[in-house]
Amino acid sequence: MQNIQNMLTPASRLWGVFACTILAAFLLGCEEIEEPKPWIRVERPQMLFTDTTLLDSYDKGVLNWRLKTAYLERWADKEIVTVRPVFVDIYDSIGERVAFLRADSGSLDMTFTYVYAYGHVYALTPKGASVRADSLLWNKKDNLVRTASYVRVVSEDGDVLQGVGFESDAQFDNWKILSNVTGIFQDAAKRMKDEDKRQAEAERLNNPPSSSSQAAPAAKPSSSPSRKAPPRGLTLKPNAGKP
């Protein structure tokens, strides 16, 4: 009998340990259960597009420019639309694409009164010149593109112009650098010589010789000393030098 009790005692102890382990795990599991957290409001944009999106701007029914982007967002408390990247195709009055602009990011308002492009801005003009700047701002009120930052322009002839400040029409057809302009000109001597020739030809065409200047040339003076005209600044006197 004593042997049976000795055999059961370890087993009962083992079950006791096991039961305590189960109870402890249950109590720990109960402690990990937390009450539901109150609902937290997450701010989200009112308008969000994460795929290719097109925005068109018209002037009196004619397509002026088209903006293409891969990300667009607008918040409810703001009238500003943020886009990235920026690809803008610019059209002329007959609907032909004449120039384009690209940038890392951009912003505009819902009424399209301005478009602001910033970050590695690059534009190509209708005449083939390229423009690089940190930012460019188009204003619908005067239909001009401007920046106050550093700008670098490579003309259609390969000239490199750089300076501070830039102004252009919306089609980048007529532009100018505002200050601190420096440049490198290709074949400068030859081009200046050609320009001088063009200006001389233009002056000849604009100012043709008069009819009086086309009269027969005067007869050449005789080789006889008595008929030779006196040099300018001298006056001949009769019998000069005779006693």
PDB file of C-alpha atoms in Angstrom:
ATOM      1  CA  MET A   1       0.000   0.000   0.000  1.00  0.00           C
ATOM      2  CA  GLN A   2       2.782   2.319   0.894  1.00  0.00           C
ATOM      3  CA  ASN A   3       4.393   1.578  -2.424  1.00  0.00           C
ATOM      4  CA  ILE A   4       1.232   2.543  -4.301  1.00  0.00           C
ATOM      5  CA  GLN A   5       1.072   5.846  -2.443  1.00  0.00           C
ATOM      6  CA  ASN A   6       4.714   6.510  -3.274  1.00  0.00           C
ATOM      7  CA  MET A   7       3.989   5.825  -6.928  1.00  0.00           C
ATOM      8  CA  LEU A   8       0.940   8.171  -7.043  1.00  0.00           C
ATOM      9  CA  THR A   9       2.529  11.088  -5.255  1.00  0.00           C
ATOM     10  CA  PRO A  10       4.889  12.130  -8.076  1.00  0.00           C
ATOM     11  CA  ALA A  11       2.069  11.815 -10.611  1.00  0.00           C
ATOM     12  CA  SER A  12      -0.231  13.996  -8.575  1.00  0.00           C
ATOM     13  CA  ARG A  13       2.533  16.518  -8.172  1.00  0.00           C
ATOM     14  CA  LEU A  14       3.051  16.550 -11.948  1.00  0.00           C
ATOM     15  CA  TRP A  15      -0.631  17.190 -12.589  1.00  0.00           C
ATOM     16  CA  GLY A  16      -0.570  19.961 -10.030  1.00  0.00           C
ATOM     17  CA  VAL A  17       2.303  21.688 -11.789  1.00  0.00           C
ATOM     18  CA  PHE A  18       0.565  21.271 -15.134  1.00  0.00           C
ATOM     19  CA  ALA A  19      -2.673  22.746 -13.777  1.00  0.00           C
ATOM     20  CA  CYS A  20      -0.808  25.722 -12.350  1.00  0.00           C
ATOM     21  CA  THR A  21       0.863  26.304 -15.697  1.00  0.00           C
ATOM     22  CA  ILE A  22      -2.487  26.288 -17.518  1.00  0.00           C
ATOM     23  CA  LEU A  23      -3.945  28.694 -14.976  1.00  0.00           C
ATOM     24  CA  ALA A  24      -0.998  31.081 -15.256  1.00  0.00           C
ATOM     25  CA  ALA A  25      -1.204  31.081 -19.057  1.00  0.00           C
ATOM     26  CA  PHE A  26      -4.916  31.804 -18.849  1.00  0.00           C
ATOM     27  CA  LEU A  27      -4.381  34.679 -16.463  1.00  0.00           C
ATOM     28  CA  LEU A  28      -1.626  36.171 -18.627  1.00  0.00           C
ATOM     29  CA  GLY A  29      -3.836  35.875 -21.678  1.00  0.00           C
ATOM     30  CA  CYS A  30      -6.569  37.723 -19.877  1.00  0.00           C
ATOM     31  CA  GLU A  31      -4.159  40.515 -19.001  1.00  0.00           C
ATOM     32  CA  GLU A  32      -3.157  40.939 -22.664  1.00  0.00           C
ATOM     33  CA  ILE A  33      -6.755  41.557 -23.737  1.00  0.00           C
ATOM     34  CA  GLU A  34      -7.222  45.321 -23.897  1.00  0.00           C
ATOM     35  CA  GLU A  35     -10.363  47.284 -24.203  1.00  0.00           C
ATOM     36  CA  PRO A  36     -11.118  48.623 -27.701  1.00  0.00           C
ATOM     37  CA  LYS A  37      -9.351  51.930 -28.409  1.00  0.00           C
ATOM     38  CA  PRO A  38     -11.508  54.898 -29.245  1.00  0.00           C
ATOM     39  CA  TRP A  39     -11.944  55.609 -32.983  1.00  0.00           C
ATOM     40  CA  ILE A  40      -9.105  57.753 -34.357  1.00  0.00           C
ATOM     41  CA  ARG A  41      -9.785  59.977 -37.360  1.00  0.00           C
ATOM     42  CA  VAL A  42      -7.170  59.718 -40.132  1.00  0.00           C
ATOM     43  CA  GLU A  43      -6.801  62.812 -42.311  1.00  0.00           C
ATOM     44  CA  ARG A  44      -7.113  61.980 -45.990  1.00  0.00           C
ATOM     45  CA  PRO A  45      -7.193  64.200 -49.086  1.00  0.00           C
ATOM     46  CA  GLN A  46     -10.567  64.969 -50.554  1.00  0.00           C
ATOM     47  CA  MET A  47      -9.273  64.183 -54.038  1.00  0.00           C
ATOM     48  CA  LEU A  48      -6.591  61.592 -54.729  1.00  0.00           C
ATOM     49  CA  PHE A  49      -5.483  60.059 -58.019  1.00  0.00           C
ATOM     50  CA  THR A  50      -2.512  57.702 -58.175  1.00  0.00           C
ATOM     51  CA  ASP A  51      -2.721  56.860 -61.868  1.00  0.00           C
ATOM     52  CA  THR A  52      -2.175  58.826 -65.082  1.00  0.00           C
ATOM     53  CA  THR A  53      -4.332  61.957 -64.902  1.00  0.00           C
ATOM     54  CA  LEU A  54      -4.876  64.693 -67.507  1.00  0.00           C
ATOM     55  CA  LEU A  55      -5.844  68.318 -66.839  1.00  0.00           C
ATOM     56  CA  ASP A  56      -6.670  70.583 -69.789  1.00  0.00           C
ATOM     57  CA  SER A  57      -6.696  74.375 -69.868  1.00  0.00           C
ATOM     58  CA  TYR A  58      -8.693  76.238 -72.532  1.00  0.00           C
ATOM     59  CA  ASP A  59      -8.603  79.841 -73.641  1.00  0.00           C
ATOM     60  CA  LYS A  60     -11.824  80.926 -75.383  1.00  0.00           C
ATOM     61  CA  GLY A  61     -12.585  77.353 -76.355  1.00  0.00           C
ATOM     62  CA  VAL A  62      -9.095  76.633 -77.682  1.00  0.00           C
ATOM     63  CA  LEU A  63      -6.818  74.137 -75.930  1.00  0.00           C
ATOM     64  CA  ASN A  64      -3.967  76.123 -74.400  1.00  0.00           C
ATOM     65  CA  TRP A  65      -2.028  73.471 -72.513  1.00  0.00           C
ATOM     66  CA  ARG A  66      -2.463  69.940 -71.178  1.00  0.00           C
ATOM     67  CA  LEU A  67      -0.954  68.741 -67.904  1.00  0.00           C
ATOM     68  CA  LYS A  68      -0.241  65.047 -67.368  1.00  0.00           C
ATOM     69  CA  THR A  69       0.765  63.594 -64.008  1.00  0.00           C
ATOM     70  CA  ALA A  70       0.921  60.291 -62.143  1.00  0.00           C
ATOM     71  CA  TYR A  71      -0.105  61.597 -58.703  1.00  0.00           C
ATOM     72  CA  LEU A  72      -2.677  64.261 -57.821  1.00  0.00           C
ATOM     73  CA  GLU A  73      -4.104  65.255 -54.465  1.00  0.00           C
ATOM     74  CA  ARG A  74      -6.305  67.999 -53.088  1.00  0.00           C
ATOM     75  CA  TRP A  75      -7.276  68.594 -49.456  1.00  0.00           C
ATOM     76  CA  ALA A  76     -10.738  69.738 -48.454  1.00  0.00           C
ATOM     77  CA  ASP A  77      -9.586  72.895 -46.675  1.00  0.00           C
ATOM     78  CA  LYS A  78      -7.390  74.055 -49.579  1.00  0.00           C
ATOM     79  CA  GLU A  79      -7.971  75.120 -53.151  1.00  0.00           C
ATOM     80  CA  ILE A  80      -4.494  73.963 -54.154  1.00  0.00           C
ATOM     81  CA  VAL A  81      -3.946  70.812 -56.194  1.00  0.00           C
ATOM     82  CA  THR A  82      -0.537  69.156 -55.820  1.00  0.00           C
ATOM     83  CA  VAL A  83       0.838  66.988 -58.625  1.00  0.00           C
ATOM     84  CA  ARG A  84       3.996  65.038 -59.306  1.00  0.00           C
ATOM     85  CA  PRO A  85       5.645  64.731 -61.688  1.00  0.00           C
ATOM     86  CA  VAL A  86       4.637  67.489 -64.129  1.00  0.00           C
ATOM     87  CA  PHE A  87       4.420  67.037 -67.904  1.00  0.00           C
ATOM     88  CA  VAL A  88       2.851  69.954 -69.780  1.00  0.00           C
ATOM     89  CA  ASP A  89       2.189  70.080 -73.530  1.00  0.00           C
ATOM     90  CA  ILE A  90       1.720  73.640 -74.836  1.00  0.00           C
ATOM     91  CA  TYR A  91      -0.414  74.349 -77.908  1.00  0.00           C
ATOM     92  CA  ASP A  92      -0.692  77.263 -80.314  1.00  0.00           C
ATOM     93  CA  SER A  93      -3.873  79.024 -81.490  1.00  0.00           C
ATOM     94  CA  ILE A  94      -4.641  76.329 -84.080  1.00  0.00           C
ATOM     95  CA  GLY A  95      -4.216  73.390 -81.710  1.00  0.00           C
ATOM     96  CA  GLU A  96      -0.700  72.333 -82.689  1.00  0.00           C
ATOM     97  CA  ARG A  97       1.703  71.319 -79.951  1.00  0.00           C
ATOM     98  CA  VAL A  98       4.575  73.798 -80.039  1.00  0.00           C
ATOM     99  CA  ALA A  99       6.418  73.336 -76.737  1.00  0.00           C
ATOM    100  CA  PHE A 100       6.514  71.270 -73.580  1.00  0.00           C
ATOM    101  CA  LEU A 101       7.573  71.562 -69.952  1.00  0.00           C
ATOM    102  CA  ARG A 102       8.464  68.991 -67.342  1.00  0.00           C
ATOM    103  CA  ALA A 103       9.328  69.179 -63.628  1.00  0.00           C
ATOM    104  CA  ASP A 104       9.547  67.021 -60.518  1.00  0.00           C
ATOM    105  CA  SER A 105       6.492  68.567 -58.851  1.00  0.00           C
ATOM    106  CA  GLY A 106       3.880  71.257 -59.305  1.00  0.00           C
ATOM    107  CA  SER A 107       0.853  72.976 -57.837  1.00  0.00           C
ATOM    108  CA  LEU A 108      -2.150  74.841 -59.211  1.00  0.00           C
ATOM    109  CA  ASP A 109      -5.496  76.115 -58.034  1.00  0.00           C
ATOM    110  CA  MET A 110      -8.901  74.739 -58.999  1.00  0.00           C
ATOM    111  CA  THR A 111      -9.684  77.686 -61.278  1.00  0.00           C
ATOM    112  CA  PHE A 112      -6.392  77.316 -63.209  1.00  0.00           C
ATOM    113  CA  THR A 113      -5.311  80.893 -62.581  1.00  0.00           C
ATOM    114  CA  TYR A 114      -1.706  79.761 -62.124  1.00  0.00           C
ATOM    115  CA  VAL A 115       0.567  76.741 -62.511  1.00  0.00           C
ATOM    116  CA  TYR A 116       3.746  76.512 -60.448  1.00  0.00           C
ATOM    117  CA  ALA A 117       6.367  73.934 -61.488  1.00  0.00           C
ATOM    118  CA  TYR A 118       9.426  73.308 -59.351  1.00  0.00           C
ATOM    119  CA  GLY A 119      12.333  70.903 -59.110  1.00  0.00           C
ATOM    120  CA  HIS A 120      14.534  70.303 -62.194  1.00  0.00           C
ATOM    121  CA  VAL A 121      12.317  72.303 -64.513  1.00  0.00           C
ATOM    122  CA  TYR A 122      13.002  71.778 -68.221  1.00  0.00           C
ATOM    123  CA  ALA A 123      11.193  73.424 -71.137  1.00  0.00           C
ATOM    124  CA  LEU A 124      11.618  73.241 -74.897  1.00  0.00           C
ATOM    125  CA  THR A 125      10.554  76.245 -76.988  1.00  0.00           C
ATOM    126  CA  PRO A 126       8.975  76.148 -80.481  1.00  0.00           C
ATOM    127  CA  LYS A 127      12.211  77.423 -82.025  1.00  0.00           C
ATOM    128  CA  GLY A 128      14.284  74.661 -80.436  1.00  0.00           C
ATOM    129  CA  ALA A 129      15.776  76.476 -77.458  1.00  0.00           C
ATOM    130  CA  SER A 130      15.848  74.668 -74.112  1.00  0.00           C
ATOM    131  CA  VAL A 131      15.276  76.287 -70.716  1.00  0.00           C
ATOM    132  CA  ARG A 132      16.419  74.903 -67.360  1.00  0.00           C
ATOM    133  CA  ALA A 133      15.492  76.448 -64.014  1.00  0.00           C
ATOM    134  CA  ASP A 134      14.672  75.610 -60.408  1.00  0.00           C
ATOM    135  CA  SER A 135      11.089  76.800 -60.832  1.00  0.00           C
ATOM    136  CA  LEU A 136       8.695  78.438 -63.300  1.00  0.00           C
ATOM    137  CA  LEU A 137       5.375  80.146 -62.616  1.00  0.00           C
ATOM    138  CA  TRP A 138       2.663  80.656 -65.238  1.00  0.00           C
ATOM    139  CA  ASN A 139       0.082  83.350 -64.471  1.00  0.00           C
ATOM    140  CA  LYS A 140      -3.168  83.325 -66.419  1.00  0.00           C
ATOM    141  CA  LYS A 141      -3.777  87.044 -65.810  1.00  0.00           C
ATOM    142  CA  ASP A 142      -0.962  88.197 -68.107  1.00  0.00           C
ATOM    143  CA  ASN A 143      -0.298  84.803 -69.752  1.00  0.00           C
ATOM    144  CA  LEU A 144       3.413  84.998 -68.935  1.00  0.00           C
ATOM    145  CA  VAL A 145       5.902  82.502 -67.520  1.00  0.00           C
ATOM    146  CA  ARG A 146       8.351  83.852 -64.939  1.00  0.00           C
ATOM    147  CA  THR A 147      10.961  82.904 -62.415  1.00  0.00           C
ATOM    148  CA  ALA A 148      13.252  84.875 -60.117  1.00  0.00           C
ATOM    149  CA  SER A 149      15.735  82.019 -59.802  1.00  0.00           C
ATOM    150  CA  TYR A 150      18.809  81.097 -61.788  1.00  0.00           C
ATOM    151  CA  VAL A 151      18.076  80.036 -65.367  1.00  0.00           C
ATOM    152  CA  ARG A 152      20.107  78.485 -68.177  1.00  0.00           C
ATOM    153  CA  VAL A 153      19.044  78.676 -71.821  1.00  0.00           C
ATOM    154  CA  VAL A 154      20.572  76.890 -74.805  1.00  0.00           C
ATOM    155  CA  SER A 155      19.392  78.633 -77.965  1.00  0.00           C
ATOM    156  CA  GLU A 156      18.523  76.987 -81.266  1.00  0.00           C
ATOM    157  CA  ASP A 157      21.979  78.041 -82.530  1.00  0.00           C
ATOM    158  CA  GLY A 158      23.770  76.314 -79.654  1.00  0.00           C
ATOM    159  CA  ASP A 159      24.501  79.484 -77.673  1.00  0.00           C
ATOM    160  CA  VAL A 160      24.497  79.050 -73.898  1.00  0.00           C
ATOM    161  CA  LEU A 161      22.958  81.931 -71.946  1.00  0.00           C
ATOM    162  CA  GLN A 162      22.556  82.040 -68.188  1.00  0.00           C
ATOM    163  CA  GLY A 163      21.489  84.550 -65.606  1.00  0.00           C
ATOM    164  CA  VAL A 164      19.012  85.392 -62.885  1.00  0.00           C
ATOM    165  CA  GLY A 165      15.333  85.830 -63.653  1.00  0.00           C
ATOM    166  CA  PHE A 166      13.388  84.772 -66.711  1.00  0.00           C
ATOM    167  CA  GLU A 167      10.257  85.951 -68.513  1.00  0.00           C
ATOM    168  CA  SER A 168       8.467  84.443 -71.499  1.00  0.00           C
ATOM    169  CA  ASP A 169       5.082  84.201 -73.145  1.00  0.00           C
ATOM    170  CA  ALA A 170       3.032  81.087 -72.439  1.00  0.00           C
ATOM    171  CA  GLN A 171       4.224  79.381 -75.642  1.00  0.00           C
ATOM    172  CA  PHE A 172       7.926  80.075 -74.882  1.00  0.00           C
ATOM    173  CA  ASP A 173       8.139  81.758 -78.274  1.00  0.00           C
ATOM    174  CA  ASN A 174       9.556  85.082 -76.995  1.00  0.00           C
ATOM    175  CA  TRP A 175      11.688  85.060 -73.867  1.00  0.00           C
ATOM    176  CA  LYS A 176      14.398  87.021 -72.076  1.00  0.00           C
ATOM    177  CA  ILE A 177      16.807  86.642 -69.168  1.00  0.00           C
ATOM    178  CA  LEU A 178      16.432  89.551 -66.760  1.00  0.00           C
ATOM    179  CA  SER A 179      19.839  90.126 -65.094  1.00  0.00           C
ATOM    180  CA  ASN A 180      23.451  88.970 -64.650  1.00  0.00           C
ATOM    181  CA  VAL A 181      23.471  87.529 -68.152  1.00  0.00           C
ATOM    182  CA  THR A 182      26.557  85.666 -69.332  1.00  0.00           C
ATOM    183  CA  GLY A 183      26.942  83.442 -72.342  1.00  0.00           C
ATOM    184  CA  ILE A 184      28.992  81.351 -74.711  1.00  0.00           C
ATOM    185  CA  PHE A 185      28.364  81.967 -78.415  1.00  0.00           C
ATOM    186  CA  GLN A 186      29.124  79.530 -81.192  1.00  0.00           C
ATOM    187  CA  ASP A 187      31.178  80.912 -84.152  1.00  0.00           C
ATOM    188  CA  ALA A 188      30.802  84.409 -82.770  1.00  0.00           C
ATOM    189  CA  ALA A 189      33.268  86.103 -85.188  1.00  0.00           C
ATOM    190  CA  LYS A 190      31.715  84.583 -88.301  1.00  0.00           C
ATOM    191  CA  ARG A 191      28.181  85.371 -87.167  1.00  0.00           C
ATOM    192  CA  MET A 192      29.092  88.990 -86.406  1.00  0.00           C
ATOM    193  CA  LYS A 193      30.617  89.324 -89.864  1.00  0.00           C
ATOM    194  CA  ASP A 194      27.503  87.839 -91.476  1.00  0.00           C
ATOM    195  CA  GLU A 195      25.327  90.149 -89.417  1.00  0.00           C
ATOM    196  CA  ASP A 196      27.329  93.171 -90.595  1.00  0.00           C
ATOM    197  CA  LYS A 197      26.799  92.078 -94.200  1.00  0.00           C
ATOM    198  CA  ARG A 198      23.064  91.702 -93.655  1.00  0.00           C
ATOM    199  CA  GLN A 199      22.815  95.126 -92.073  1.00  0.00           C
ATOM    200  CA  ALA A 200      24.787  96.742 -94.915  1.00  0.00           C
ATOM    201  CA  GLU A 201      22.551  95.082 -97.494  1.00  0.00           C
ATOM    202  CA  ALA A 202      19.443  96.183 -95.619  1.00  0.00           C
ATOM    203  CA  GLU A 203      20.677  99.783 -95.497  1.00  0.00           C
ATOM    204  CA  ARG A 204      21.434  99.715 -99.238  1.00  0.00           C
ATOM    205  CA  LEU A 205      17.930  98.465-100.012  1.00  0.00           C
ATOM    206  CA  ASN A 206      16.287 100.961 -97.667  1.00  0.00           C
ATOM    207  CA  ASN A 207      18.361 103.906 -98.936  1.00  0.00           C
ATOM    208  CA  PRO A 208      18.782 103.588-102.746  1.00  0.00           C
ATOM    209  CA  PRO A 209      21.009 106.193-104.487  1.00  0.00           C
ATOM    210  CA  SER A 210      19.139 109.310-105.732  1.00  0.00           C
ATOM    211  CA  SER A 211      18.758 110.192-109.456  1.00  0.00           C
ATOM    212  CA  SER A 212      21.157 113.139-109.154  1.00  0.00           C
ATOM    213  CA  SER A 213      23.887 110.895-107.886  1.00  0.00           C
ATOM    214  CA  GLN A 214      23.412 108.655-110.914  1.00  0.00           C
ATOM    215  CA  ALA A 215      24.323 111.442-113.433  1.00  0.00           C
ATOM    216  CA  ALA A 216      27.319 111.106-115.730  1.00  0.00           C
ATOM    217  CA  PRO A 217      30.568 111.437-113.835  1.00  0.00           C
ATOM    218  CA  ALA A 218      32.456 114.711-114.180  1.00  0.00           C
ATOM    219  CA  ALA A 219      35.347 114.918-116.677  1.00  0.00           C
ATOM    220  CA  LYS A 220      38.730 114.130-115.326  1.00  0.00           C
ATOM    221  CA  PRO A 221      40.913 117.182-114.786  1.00  0.00           C
ATOM    222  CA  SER A 222      43.515 117.900-117.451  1.00  0.00           C
ATOM    223  CA  SER A 223      47.117 117.115-116.802  1.00  0.00           C
ATOM    224  CA  SER A 224      48.040 120.730-117.709  1.00  0.00           C
ATOM    225  CA  PRO A 225      49.346 122.600-114.642  1.00  0.00           C
ATOM    226  CA  SER A 226      47.411 125.737-115.627  1.00  0.00           C
ATOM    227  CA  ARG A 227      44.059 123.892-115.266  1.00  0.00           C
ATOM    228  CA  LYS A 228      44.893 121.906-112.231  1.00  0.00           C
ATOM    229  CA  ALA A 229      42.558 122.657-109.375  1.00  0.00           C
ATOM    230  CA  PRO A 230      44.242 124.262-106.395  1.00  0.00           C
ATOM    231  CA  PRO A 231      44.640 122.204-103.322  1.00  0.00           C
ATOM    232  CA  ARG A 232      42.100 122.812-100.606  1.00  0.00           C
ATOM    233  CA  GLY A 233      43.072 125.445 -98.100  1.00  0.00           C
ATOM    234  CA  LEU A 234      45.164 127.469-100.598  1.00  0.00           C
ATOM    235  CA  THR A 235      44.198 130.567-102.638  1.00  0.00           C
ATOM    236  CA  LEU A 236      45.863 131.396-105.981  1.00  0.00           C
ATOM    237  CA  LYS A 237      46.837 135.015-106.551  1.00  0.00           C
ATOM    238  CA  PRO A 238      47.664 136.491-110.036  1.00  0.00           C
ATOM    239  CA  ASN A 239      51.382 137.049-110.719  1.00  0.00           C
ATOM    240  CA  ALA A 240      52.238 135.680-107.354  1.00  0.00           C
ATOM    241  CA  GLY A 241      55.985 135.447-106.842  1.00  0.00           C
ATOM    242  CA  LYS A 242      56.877 137.858-109.737  1.00  0.00           C
ATOM    243  CA  PRO A 243      58.728 141.210-109.122  1.00  0.00           C
TER     244      PRO A 243
END
